[in-house]
Coordinates of C-alpha atoms and ligand atoms in Angstrom, one line a residue:
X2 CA -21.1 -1.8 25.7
X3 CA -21.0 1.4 24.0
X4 CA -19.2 3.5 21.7
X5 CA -17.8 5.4 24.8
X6 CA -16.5 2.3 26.5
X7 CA -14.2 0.5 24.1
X8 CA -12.8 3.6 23.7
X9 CA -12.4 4.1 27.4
X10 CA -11.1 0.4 27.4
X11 CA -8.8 1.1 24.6
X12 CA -7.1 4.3 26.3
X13 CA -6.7 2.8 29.0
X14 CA -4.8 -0.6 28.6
X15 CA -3.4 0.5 25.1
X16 CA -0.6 1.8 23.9
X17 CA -1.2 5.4 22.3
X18 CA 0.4 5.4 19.3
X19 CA -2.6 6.2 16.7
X20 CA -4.9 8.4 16.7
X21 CA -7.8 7.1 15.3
X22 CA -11.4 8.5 14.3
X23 CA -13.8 7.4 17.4
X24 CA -15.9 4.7 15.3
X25 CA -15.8 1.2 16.6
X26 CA -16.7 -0.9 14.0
X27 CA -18.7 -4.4 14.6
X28 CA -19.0 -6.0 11.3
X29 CA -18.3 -4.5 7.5
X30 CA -19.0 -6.0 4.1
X31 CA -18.0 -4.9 1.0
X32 CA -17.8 -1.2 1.0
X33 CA -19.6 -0.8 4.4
X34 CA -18.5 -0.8 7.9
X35 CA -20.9 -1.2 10.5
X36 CA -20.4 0.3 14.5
X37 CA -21.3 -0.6 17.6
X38 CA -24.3 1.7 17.8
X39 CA -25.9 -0.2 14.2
X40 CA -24.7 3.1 12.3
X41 CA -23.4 2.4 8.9
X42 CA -20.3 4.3 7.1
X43 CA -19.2 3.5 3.3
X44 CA -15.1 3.3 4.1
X45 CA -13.5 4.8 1.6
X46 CA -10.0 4.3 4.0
X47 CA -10.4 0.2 2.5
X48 CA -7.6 -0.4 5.6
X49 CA -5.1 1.4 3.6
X50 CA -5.8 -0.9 0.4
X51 CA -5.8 -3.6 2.5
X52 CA -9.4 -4.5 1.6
X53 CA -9.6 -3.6 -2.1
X54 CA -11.5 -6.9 -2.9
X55 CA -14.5 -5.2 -0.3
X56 CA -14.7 -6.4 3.4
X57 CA -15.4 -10.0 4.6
X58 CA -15.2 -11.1 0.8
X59 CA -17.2 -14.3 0.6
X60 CA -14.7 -16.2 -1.7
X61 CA -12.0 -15.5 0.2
X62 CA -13.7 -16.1 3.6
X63 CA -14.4 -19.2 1.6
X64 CA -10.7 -20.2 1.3
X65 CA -9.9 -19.0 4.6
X66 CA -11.9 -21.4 6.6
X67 CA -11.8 -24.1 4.5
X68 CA -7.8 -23.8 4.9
X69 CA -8.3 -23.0 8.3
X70 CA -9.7 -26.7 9.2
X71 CA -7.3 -28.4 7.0
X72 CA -3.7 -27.1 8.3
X73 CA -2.8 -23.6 9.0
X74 CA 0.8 -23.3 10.2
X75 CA 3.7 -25.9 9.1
X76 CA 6.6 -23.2 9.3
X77 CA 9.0 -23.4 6.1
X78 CA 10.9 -26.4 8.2
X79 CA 8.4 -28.6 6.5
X80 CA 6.7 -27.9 2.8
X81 CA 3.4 -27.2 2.4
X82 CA 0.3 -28.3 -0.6
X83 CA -0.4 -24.3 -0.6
X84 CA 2.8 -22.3 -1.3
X85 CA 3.6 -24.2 -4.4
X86 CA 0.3 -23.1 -6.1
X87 CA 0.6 -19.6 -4.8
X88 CA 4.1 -19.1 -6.5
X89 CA 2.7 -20.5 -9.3
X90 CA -0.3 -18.1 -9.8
X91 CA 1.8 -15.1 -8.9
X92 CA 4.3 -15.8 -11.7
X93 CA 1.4 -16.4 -13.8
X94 CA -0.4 -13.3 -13.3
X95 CA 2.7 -11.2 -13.0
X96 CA 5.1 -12.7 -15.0
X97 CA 7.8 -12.3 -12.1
X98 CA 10.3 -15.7 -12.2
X99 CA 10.2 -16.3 -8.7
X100 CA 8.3 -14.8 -5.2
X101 CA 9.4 -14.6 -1.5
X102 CA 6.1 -14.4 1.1
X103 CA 6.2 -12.9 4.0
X104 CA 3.9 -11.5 6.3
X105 CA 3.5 -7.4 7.1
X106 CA 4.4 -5.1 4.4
X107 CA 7.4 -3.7 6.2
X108 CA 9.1 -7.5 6.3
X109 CA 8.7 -7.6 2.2
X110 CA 10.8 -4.2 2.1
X111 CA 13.2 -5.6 4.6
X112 CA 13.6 -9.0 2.4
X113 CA 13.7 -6.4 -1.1
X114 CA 16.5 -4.1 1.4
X115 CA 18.4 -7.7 2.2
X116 CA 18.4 -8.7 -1.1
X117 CA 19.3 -5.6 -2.9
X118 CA 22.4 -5.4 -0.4
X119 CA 23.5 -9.0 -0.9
X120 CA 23.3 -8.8 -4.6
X121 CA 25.4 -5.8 -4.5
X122 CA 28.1 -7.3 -2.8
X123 CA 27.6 -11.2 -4.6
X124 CA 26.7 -9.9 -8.1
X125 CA 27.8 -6.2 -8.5
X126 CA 31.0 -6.9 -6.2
X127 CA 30.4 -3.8 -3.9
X128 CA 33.4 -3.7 -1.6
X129 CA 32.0 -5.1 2.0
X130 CA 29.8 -2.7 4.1
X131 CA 29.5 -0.1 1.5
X132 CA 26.1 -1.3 -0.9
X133 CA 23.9 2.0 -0.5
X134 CA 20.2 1.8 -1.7
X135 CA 18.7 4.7 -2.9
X136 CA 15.5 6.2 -1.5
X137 CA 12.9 9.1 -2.4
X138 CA 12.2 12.0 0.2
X139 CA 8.9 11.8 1.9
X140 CA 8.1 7.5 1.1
X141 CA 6.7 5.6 3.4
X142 CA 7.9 2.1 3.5
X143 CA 6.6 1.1 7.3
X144 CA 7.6 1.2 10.7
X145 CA 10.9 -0.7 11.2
X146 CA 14.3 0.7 12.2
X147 CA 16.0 0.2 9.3
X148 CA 13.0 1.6 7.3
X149 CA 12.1 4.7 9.3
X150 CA 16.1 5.1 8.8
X151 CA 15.4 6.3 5.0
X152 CA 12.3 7.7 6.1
X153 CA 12.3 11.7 5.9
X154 CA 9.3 12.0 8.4
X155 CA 11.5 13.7 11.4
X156 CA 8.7 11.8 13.8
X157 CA 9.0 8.4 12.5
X158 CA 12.8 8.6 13.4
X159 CA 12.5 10.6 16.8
X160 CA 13.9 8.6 19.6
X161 CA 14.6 5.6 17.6
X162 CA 18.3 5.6 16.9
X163 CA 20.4 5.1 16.1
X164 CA 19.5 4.7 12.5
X165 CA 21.2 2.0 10.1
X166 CA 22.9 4.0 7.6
X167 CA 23.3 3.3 3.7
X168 CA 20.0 4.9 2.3
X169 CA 21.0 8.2 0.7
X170 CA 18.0 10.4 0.2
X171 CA 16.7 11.8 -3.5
X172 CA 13.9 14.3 -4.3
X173 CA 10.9 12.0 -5.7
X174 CA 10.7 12.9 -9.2
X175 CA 13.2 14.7 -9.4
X176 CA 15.5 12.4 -12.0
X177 CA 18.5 14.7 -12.5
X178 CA 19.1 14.3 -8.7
X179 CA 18.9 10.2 -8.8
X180 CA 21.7 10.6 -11.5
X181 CA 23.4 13.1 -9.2
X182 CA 23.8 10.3 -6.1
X183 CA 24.2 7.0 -8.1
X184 CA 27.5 6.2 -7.4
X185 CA 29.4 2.8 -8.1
X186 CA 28.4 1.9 -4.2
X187 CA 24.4 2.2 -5.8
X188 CA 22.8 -1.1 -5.2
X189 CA 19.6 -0.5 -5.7
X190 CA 16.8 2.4 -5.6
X191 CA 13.7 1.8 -3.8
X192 CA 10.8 4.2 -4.6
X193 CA 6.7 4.0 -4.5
X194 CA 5.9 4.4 -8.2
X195 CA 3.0 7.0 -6.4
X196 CA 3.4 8.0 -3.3
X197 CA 0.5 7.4 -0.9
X198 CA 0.9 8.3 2.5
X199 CA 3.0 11.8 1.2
X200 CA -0.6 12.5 0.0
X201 CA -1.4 10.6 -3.1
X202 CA 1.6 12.2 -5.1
X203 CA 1.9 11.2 -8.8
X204 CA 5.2 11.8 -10.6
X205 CA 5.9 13.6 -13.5
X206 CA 5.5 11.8 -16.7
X207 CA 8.3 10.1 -18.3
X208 CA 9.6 9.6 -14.4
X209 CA 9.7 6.0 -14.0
X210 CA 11.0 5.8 -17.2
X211 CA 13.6 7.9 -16.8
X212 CA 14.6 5.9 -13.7
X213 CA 14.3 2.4 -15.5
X214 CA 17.4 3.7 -18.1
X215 CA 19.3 5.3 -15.3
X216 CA 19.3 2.0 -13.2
X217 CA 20.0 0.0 -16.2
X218 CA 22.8 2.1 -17.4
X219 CA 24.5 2.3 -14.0
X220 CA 23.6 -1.3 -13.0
X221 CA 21.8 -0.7 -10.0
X222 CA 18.5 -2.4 -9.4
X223 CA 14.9 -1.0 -10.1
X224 CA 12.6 -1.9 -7.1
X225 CA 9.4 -0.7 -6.6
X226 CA 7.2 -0.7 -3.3
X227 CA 3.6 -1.5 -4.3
X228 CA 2.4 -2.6 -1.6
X229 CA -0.5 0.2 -1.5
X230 CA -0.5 1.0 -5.3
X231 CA -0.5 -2.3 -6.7
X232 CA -3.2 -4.8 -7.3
X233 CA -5.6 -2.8 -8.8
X234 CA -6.0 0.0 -6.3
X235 CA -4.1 2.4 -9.0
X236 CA -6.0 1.2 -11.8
X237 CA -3.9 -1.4 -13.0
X238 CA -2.4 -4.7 -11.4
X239 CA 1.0 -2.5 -10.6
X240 CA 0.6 1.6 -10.9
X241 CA 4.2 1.0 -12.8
X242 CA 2.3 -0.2 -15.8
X243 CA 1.4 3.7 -16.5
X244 CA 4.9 4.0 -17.7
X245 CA 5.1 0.5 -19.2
X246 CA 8.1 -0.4 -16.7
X247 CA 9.7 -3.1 -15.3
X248 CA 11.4 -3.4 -12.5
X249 CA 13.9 -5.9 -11.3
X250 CA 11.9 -6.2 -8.2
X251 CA 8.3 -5.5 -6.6
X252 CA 6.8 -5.6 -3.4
X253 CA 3.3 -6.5 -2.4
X254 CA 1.3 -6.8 0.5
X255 CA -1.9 -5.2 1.4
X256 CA -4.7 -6.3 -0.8
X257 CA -2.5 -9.7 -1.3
X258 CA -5.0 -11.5 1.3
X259 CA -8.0 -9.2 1.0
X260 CA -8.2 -7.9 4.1
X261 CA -8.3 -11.3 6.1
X262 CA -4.6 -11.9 7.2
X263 CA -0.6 -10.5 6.4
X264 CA 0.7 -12.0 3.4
X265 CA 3.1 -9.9 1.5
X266 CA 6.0 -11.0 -1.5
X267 CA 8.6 -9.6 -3.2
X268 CA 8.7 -10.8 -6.7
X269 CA 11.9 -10.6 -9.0
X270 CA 14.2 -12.8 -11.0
X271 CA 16.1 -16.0 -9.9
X272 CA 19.3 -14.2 -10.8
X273 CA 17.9 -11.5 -7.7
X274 CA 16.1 -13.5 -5.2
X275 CA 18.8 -16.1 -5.8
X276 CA 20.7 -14.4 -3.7
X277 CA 19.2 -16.4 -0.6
X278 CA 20.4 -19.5 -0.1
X279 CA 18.8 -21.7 2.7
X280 CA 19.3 -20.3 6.3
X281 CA 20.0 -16.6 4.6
X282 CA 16.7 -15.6 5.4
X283 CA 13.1 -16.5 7.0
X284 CA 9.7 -16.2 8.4
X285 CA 8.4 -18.9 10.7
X286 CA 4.4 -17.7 9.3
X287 CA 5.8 -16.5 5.7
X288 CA 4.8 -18.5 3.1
X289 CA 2.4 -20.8 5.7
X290 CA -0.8 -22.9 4.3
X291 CA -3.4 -20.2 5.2
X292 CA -1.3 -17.4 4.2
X293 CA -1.3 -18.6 0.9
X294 CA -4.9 -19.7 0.4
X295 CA -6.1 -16.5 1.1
X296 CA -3.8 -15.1 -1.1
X297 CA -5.2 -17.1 -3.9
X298 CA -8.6 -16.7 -3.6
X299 CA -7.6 -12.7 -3.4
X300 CA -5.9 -12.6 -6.5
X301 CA -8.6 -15.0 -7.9
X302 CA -11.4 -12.3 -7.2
X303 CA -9.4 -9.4 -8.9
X304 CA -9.5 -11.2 -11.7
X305 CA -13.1 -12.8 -12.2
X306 CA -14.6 -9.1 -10.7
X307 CA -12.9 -7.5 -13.2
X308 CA -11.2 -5.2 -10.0
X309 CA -8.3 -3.3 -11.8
X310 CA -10.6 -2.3 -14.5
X311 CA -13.6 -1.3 -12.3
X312 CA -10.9 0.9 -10.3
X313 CA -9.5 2.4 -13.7
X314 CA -13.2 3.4 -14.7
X315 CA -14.8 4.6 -11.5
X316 CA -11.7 6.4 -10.4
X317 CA -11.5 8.3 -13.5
X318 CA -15.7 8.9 -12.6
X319 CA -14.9 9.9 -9.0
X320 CA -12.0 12.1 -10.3
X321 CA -13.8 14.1 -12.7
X322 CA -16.8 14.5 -10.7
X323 CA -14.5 15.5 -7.7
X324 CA -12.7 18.4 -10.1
X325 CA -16.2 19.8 -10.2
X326 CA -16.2 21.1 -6.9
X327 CA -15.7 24.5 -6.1
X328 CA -14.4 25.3 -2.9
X329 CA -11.8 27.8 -1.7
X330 CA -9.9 25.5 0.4
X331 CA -9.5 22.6 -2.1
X332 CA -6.3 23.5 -3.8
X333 CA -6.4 20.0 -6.4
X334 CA -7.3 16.5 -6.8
X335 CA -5.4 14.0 -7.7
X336 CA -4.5 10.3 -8.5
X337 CA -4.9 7.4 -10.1
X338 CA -7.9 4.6 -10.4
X339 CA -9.6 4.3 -7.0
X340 CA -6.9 6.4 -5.1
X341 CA -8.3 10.2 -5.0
X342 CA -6.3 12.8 -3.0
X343 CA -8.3 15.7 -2.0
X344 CA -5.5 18.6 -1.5
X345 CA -6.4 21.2 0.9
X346 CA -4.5 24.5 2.2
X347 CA -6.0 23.7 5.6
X348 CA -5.8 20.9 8.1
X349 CA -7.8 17.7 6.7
X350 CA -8.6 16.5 9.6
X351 CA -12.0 18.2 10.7
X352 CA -12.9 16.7 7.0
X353 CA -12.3 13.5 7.7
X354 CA -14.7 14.1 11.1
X355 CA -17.4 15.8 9.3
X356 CA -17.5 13.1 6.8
X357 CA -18.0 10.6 9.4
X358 CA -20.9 12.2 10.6
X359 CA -21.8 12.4 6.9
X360 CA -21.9 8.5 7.3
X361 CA -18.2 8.4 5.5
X362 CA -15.3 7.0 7.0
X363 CA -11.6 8.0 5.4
X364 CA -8.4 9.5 7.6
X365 CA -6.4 12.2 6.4
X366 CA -2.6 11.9 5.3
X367 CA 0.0 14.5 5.7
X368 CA -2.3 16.7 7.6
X369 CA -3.8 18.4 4.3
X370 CA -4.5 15.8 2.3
X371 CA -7.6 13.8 2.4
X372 CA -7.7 10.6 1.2
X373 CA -10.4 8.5 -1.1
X374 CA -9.7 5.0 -1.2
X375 CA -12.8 2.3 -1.2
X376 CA -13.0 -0.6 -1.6
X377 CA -12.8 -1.3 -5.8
X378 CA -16.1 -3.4 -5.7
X379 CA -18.4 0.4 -4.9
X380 CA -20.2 1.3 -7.5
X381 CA -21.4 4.0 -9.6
X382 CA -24.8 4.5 -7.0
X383 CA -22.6 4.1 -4.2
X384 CA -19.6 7.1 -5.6
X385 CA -22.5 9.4 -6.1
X386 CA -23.9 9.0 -2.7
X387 CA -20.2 10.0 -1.2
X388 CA -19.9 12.7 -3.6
X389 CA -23.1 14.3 -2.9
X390 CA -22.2 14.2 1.3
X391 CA -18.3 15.0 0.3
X392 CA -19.1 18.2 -2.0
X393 CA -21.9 19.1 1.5
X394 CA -19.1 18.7 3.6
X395 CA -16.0 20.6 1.2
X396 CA -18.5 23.3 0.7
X397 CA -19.7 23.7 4.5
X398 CA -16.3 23.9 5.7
X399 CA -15.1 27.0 3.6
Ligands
PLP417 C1 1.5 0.1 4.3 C2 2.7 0.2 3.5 C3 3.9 -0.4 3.9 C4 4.0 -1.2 5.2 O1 3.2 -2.3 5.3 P1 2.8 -2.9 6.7 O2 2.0 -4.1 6.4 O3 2.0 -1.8 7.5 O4 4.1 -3.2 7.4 C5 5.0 -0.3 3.1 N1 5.0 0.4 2.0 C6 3.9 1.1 1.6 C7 3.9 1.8 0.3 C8 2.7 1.0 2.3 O5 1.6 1.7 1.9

């Protein structure tokens, strides 16, 4: 089969609701994705930071089928010789007291969203139906109703009501109007500490800051969705770290399992997450034996590959070679370690297609914006080689 006819395939008995570049990929390692026709691409997409430890790792491919041929699945009814070890290395590596695993991204900001609500009414003593978590205008959090109900993205909301309500709306960065909507209702404020799918979108300096006191002051909890920024994609383990801040709660997923399977957490205190008690709240595949071996050996290879500082050094490298580039469309780039915005005042999208030609793949978010996001294992060789087919492709398409 051809390129052609998995797509025709795909069209056909598939529901239509992305629209993705027409590469089928076969096989990947590391930084490079392979399709059906044998043509290579470097990805610097990294399934959304998924794959920040490179495709088909071989540590944690490793872990996963040794797991696999032990015991996969016990659900939480039972306890398994994994989880324990997991919760153990996250608190060690991230000093949180005490995790929650889960599986897509979008169920760890549901648990945060449960919990922040509970504590509200069992801690703060929020009067019954009236806990209100704050939110930042143009976040992405994922795809669930309550989520897309504090999304601003009028599409993620059409057709889907109605919305669960409780999730008043703040301008991101923009501290004076947090202040403005904190009210003694406030249970918590949920916010990515930089903004991805809006486009890569750093906050001013001193924000996060600014927002640790406020929550403190008003007693409303600090929770931060780092489930694309975090684990090294940004630089550091958590993008937070930039503004040496700590909030009362963090999510993760993505780059949690490397790529091979959905594990995501939220991490916070036992005062927080000890809100649950048994019964309040579950997963049959959270937390499960494979889940949490993979998880393991992901975090395992940030560490010993030295991931979080290669993404600090080659993403100031890719940055500063990128600001080089003269080009009347490209307005600015932006970010943080390995996480590159390309800011255009035209459509991104014939970009992104140009660059696949160019032998790179990468997708464009908010229309304008294209995104650089590889997998933190490239190197320098393998940066210049993009740059030299991006600056072709900036340049070609003024
Ligand atoms: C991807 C993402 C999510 C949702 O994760 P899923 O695994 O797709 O449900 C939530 N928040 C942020 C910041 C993300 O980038």
């Amino acid at each position: 089969m051809k390129t052609k006819d998995f797509i025709e395939l795909e069209e056909k008995y598939g529901a239509h609701n992305y629209h993705p570049l027409d590469v089928v990929v076969t096989k990947a390692e590391g930084v490079w994705v392979t399709d059906v026709e044998g043509k290579k691409y470097l990805d610097c997409l990294a399934a959304y930071s998924a794959v920040n430890q490179g495709h088909c790792h071989p540590k944690i491919m490793q872990a996963f089928t040794e797991q696999a041929g032990k015991v996969t699945l016990t659900s939480r009814a039972f306890r398994n010789d994994q989880l324990p070890l997991l919760y153990k290395d996250l608190h060690d590596l991230t000093g949180y007291d005490v995790a929650l695993p889960m599986n897509s991204g979008a169920e760890a900001v549901e648990t945060a969203v449960k919990a922040a609500r509970k504590w509200g009414y069992k801690v703060k003593g929020i009067p019954e139906n009236k806990a209100e978590i704050i939110c930042a205008e143009n976040n992405f959090h994922g795809r669930t109703v309550t989520i897309v109900s504090f999304s601003t993205e009028a599409q993620y909301k059409d057709g889907f009501g109605p919305m669960t309500p409780g999730f008043p709306i703040v301008k991101y960065g923009d501290i004076e109007d947090l202040k403005s909507k904190i009210n003694s209702n406030t249970a918590a404020f949920l916010v990515e500490p930089i903004q991805g799918e809006a486009g890569i979108v750093v906050p001013p300096a001193g924000y996060l800051k600014e927002v640790e006191k406020i929550c403190k002051e008003n007693n409303v909890l600090f929770i931060c969705d780092e489930i694309q920024s975090g684990l090294g994609r940004s630089g550091k383990l958590f993008a937070f770290e930039y503004e040496k801040v700590r909030p009362d709660m963090v999510i993760i997923g993505k780059a949690l399992s490397g790529g091979f399977y959905p594990v995501s957490a939220v991490l916070s205190s036992k005062e927080i997450l000890g809100v649950f008690k048994p019964g309040d709240h579950g997963s049959t595949f959270g937390g499960n034996p494979l889940a949490a071996a993979v998880a393991r050996a992901s975090l395992k290879v940030l560490g010993e590959e030295k991931l979080i500082e290669r993404s600090f050094e080659m993403g100031n490298y890719f940055i500063e070679k990128s600001r080089t580039i003269k080009s009347k469309h490209l307005v600015e780039v932006r970010g943080k370690g390995l996480w590159i915005g390309f800011v255009l005042d035209t459509k991104a999208r014939p970009y992104c297609e140009k660059l696949m030609d160019e032998g790179i793949l990468c997708k464009e978010t908010h229309d304008n914006v294209i995104r650089f996001a590889p997998p933190l294992v490239i190197t320098k060789e393998e940066i210049d080689w993009a740059f030299e087919r991006i600056e072709k492709v900036v340049k070609a398409l003024d």
